[in-house]
Short mmCIF file of C-alpha atoms in Angstrom, two decimals:
data_model
loop_
_atom_site.label_atom_id
_atom_site.label_comp_id
_atom_site.label_asym_id
_atom_site.label_seq_id
_atom_site.Cartn_x
_atom_site.Cartn_y
_atom_site.Cartn_z
CA MET A 953 72.76 119.59 115.78
CA ASN A 954 71.34 119.13 112.26
CA ILE A 955 74.31 119.23 109.95
CA SER A 956 73.17 119.14 106.33
CA VAL A 957 73.27 115.95 104.28
CA LYS A 958 75.55 117.78 101.83
CA GLU A 959 78.12 118.44 104.58
CA LYS A 960 77.87 114.88 105.87
CA LYS A 961 78.32 113.54 102.35
CA ALA A 962 81.47 115.62 101.82
CA GLU A 963 82.84 114.22 105.09
CA ALA A 964 81.84 110.67 104.09
CA LEU A 965 83.64 111.00 100.75
CA ALA A 966 86.80 112.18 102.52
CA ARG A 967 86.61 109.20 104.88
CA MET A 968 86.08 106.76 102.01
CA LYS A 969 89.19 108.10 100.28
CA GLU A 970 91.16 107.91 103.53
CA LEU A 971 90.16 104.26 103.87
CA GLY A 972 91.36 103.50 100.32
CA ILE A 973 87.97 102.25 99.18
CA PHE A 974 87.62 101.22 95.53
CA ALA A 975 87.26 104.39 93.42
CA GLU A 976 84.15 103.19 91.58
CA THR A 977 82.41 102.50 94.90
CA ILE A 978 83.18 106.08 95.98
CA ARG A 979 81.91 107.45 92.67
CA GLN A 980 78.64 105.49 92.96
CA PHE A 981 78.07 106.87 96.46
CA GLU A 982 78.90 110.41 95.35
CA LYS A 983 76.86 110.47 92.12
CA ASP A 984 74.05 107.99 92.73
CA ASN A 985 73.83 107.74 96.56
CA LYS A 986 74.53 103.99 96.32
CA ILE A 987 75.67 102.45 99.58
CA SER A 988 77.83 99.36 99.20
CA ILE A 989 78.61 96.48 101.51
CA SER A 990 81.99 94.77 101.57
CA GLU A 991 81.41 91.01 101.67
CA PRO A 992 83.74 88.17 102.63
CA PRO A 993 85.81 86.32 101.66
CA PHE A 994 87.57 88.90 99.46
CA GLY A 995 85.87 92.09 100.61
CA ALA A 996 84.32 92.78 97.22
CA PHE A 997 81.62 95.46 97.15
CA TYR A 998 77.95 94.91 96.39
CA TRP A 999 75.12 97.42 96.61
CA ILE A 1000 72.97 97.25 99.71
CA GLU A 1001 69.42 96.40 98.75
CA GLY A 1002 66.15 95.11 100.19
CA LYS A 1003 65.92 94.53 103.94
CA ASP A 1004 69.59 95.46 104.39
CA LEU A 1005 68.96 98.88 102.84
CA GLU A 1006 65.84 99.30 105.00
CA ARG A 1007 67.98 98.72 108.12
CA VAL A 1008 70.49 101.33 106.93
CA ARG A 1009 67.74 103.91 106.31
CA GLU A 1010 66.13 103.21 109.70
CA PHE A 1011 69.49 103.73 111.43
CA GLU A 1012 70.04 106.98 109.49
CA ARG A 1013 66.59 108.29 110.49
CA SER A 1014 66.97 107.28 114.14
CA TYR A 1015 70.41 108.85 114.58
CA ASN A 1016 70.30 111.64 111.97
CA ALA A 1017 73.42 110.05 110.45
CA LEU A 1018 74.70 109.23 106.97
CA VAL A 1019 75.93 105.69 106.33
CA PHE A 1020 78.62 105.59 103.65
CA ILE A 1021 79.75 101.96 103.66
CA ALA A 1022 78.97 98.67 105.36
CA ILE A 1023 81.08 95.62 106.17
CA ARG A 1024 79.60 92.15 106.56
CA SER A 1025 81.31 89.71 108.95
CA TYR A 1026 80.57 86.15 109.97
CA THR A 1027 81.61 85.62 113.58
CA SER A 1028 81.11 83.29 116.53
CA ILE A 1029 78.39 85.65 117.80
CA GLY A 1030 76.55 85.79 114.48
CA GLU A 1031 76.36 87.54 111.14
CA LEU A 1032 77.24 91.20 111.66
CA ASP A 1033 76.81 94.24 109.43
CA SER A 1034 78.94 97.20 110.48
CA PHE A 1035 77.64 100.54 109.16
CA LEU A 1036 80.33 103.20 108.94
CA PHE A 1037 78.63 106.57 109.22
CA VAL A 1038 79.00 110.31 109.64
CA SER A 1039 77.20 111.55 112.72
CA ASP A 1040 75.37 114.78 113.37
CA TYR A 1041 78.12 115.81 115.81
CA TYR A 1042 80.60 117.95 113.92
CA ASP A 1043 82.89 118.22 116.98
CA ASP A 1044 83.51 114.44 116.80
CA TRP A 1045 84.60 114.47 113.15
CA VAL A 1046 88.23 115.47 113.79
CA VAL A 1047 88.74 112.64 116.29
CA GLU A 1048 86.95 110.17 114.02
CA ARG A 1049 89.16 111.15 111.04
CA ARG A 1050 92.30 110.64 113.16
CA ALA A 1051 91.05 107.23 114.28
CA LEU A 1052 90.50 106.16 110.66
CA LYS A 1053 94.19 106.72 109.96
CA MET A 1054 94.87 104.03 112.57
CA GLY A 1055 92.24 101.66 111.17
CA GLU A 1056 89.60 102.44 113.79
CA ALA A 1057 86.05 103.46 112.96
CA ILE A 1058 82.85 104.30 114.77
CA ALA A 1059 80.13 101.99 113.49
CA TYR A 1060 76.64 100.82 114.15
CA VAL A 1061 76.85 97.03 114.23
CA TYR A 1062 73.68 95.15 113.39
CA ASN A 1063 73.60 91.55 114.60
CA HIS A 1064 71.39 89.48 112.29
CA ASP A 1065 71.22 86.57 114.75
CA ALA A 1066 70.55 88.66 117.86
CA PRO A 1067 69.18 92.07 116.78
CA GLU A 1068 68.74 93.11 120.42
CA CYS A 1069 72.54 93.03 120.74
CA SER A 1070 73.07 95.59 117.95
CA GLU A 1071 74.95 98.71 119.05
CA ILE A 1072 77.20 101.64 118.20
CA GLY A 1073 80.87 101.23 119.03
CA CYS A 1074 84.44 101.28 117.82
CA ILE A 1075 85.65 98.63 115.38
CA CYS A 1076 88.93 98.08 113.57
CA VAL A 1077 89.01 97.77 109.79
CA ALA A 1078 91.59 96.88 107.18
CA PRO A 1079 91.69 97.00 103.37
CA THR A 1080 91.03 93.79 101.44
CA VAL A 1081 92.57 92.47 98.23
CA ALA A 1082 89.45 93.65 96.37
CA ALA A 1083 89.85 97.30 97.54
CA GLY A 1084 87.06 96.80 100.04
CA LEU A 1085 87.15 96.60 103.83
CA CYS A 1086 87.04 93.86 106.40
CA ARG A 1087 86.41 94.11 110.10
CA THR A 1088 89.41 92.93 112.09
CA TRP A 1089 88.09 93.60 115.59
#
């Protein structure tokens, strides 16, 4: 398709608000294009930097997508970073917004321990005590 970054950003901001993400994190994304990652154990937000930011940008280029938040998880299959994003497929947005209301999100999941196992799929998320997000499934 080729939906503009401006349109994707407006959609991303709406999704961030729907998810109840910390207001300052939303403002930093809106004004300064800062992407944050919610880190365990409390789900507090930190800016994505360095190699992590490079991975986000590579994903965005490869899929013509806009990442608006990431969630780090430590699991039995490795350290995972789930990138929540807005795709270039406008027709999917309505379904994706509905899914968010039920705590489900489409994400690209990067596996630090087995990068070849990284993939796009559906995950479940929940708010944390620090107004961040955690992956629950």
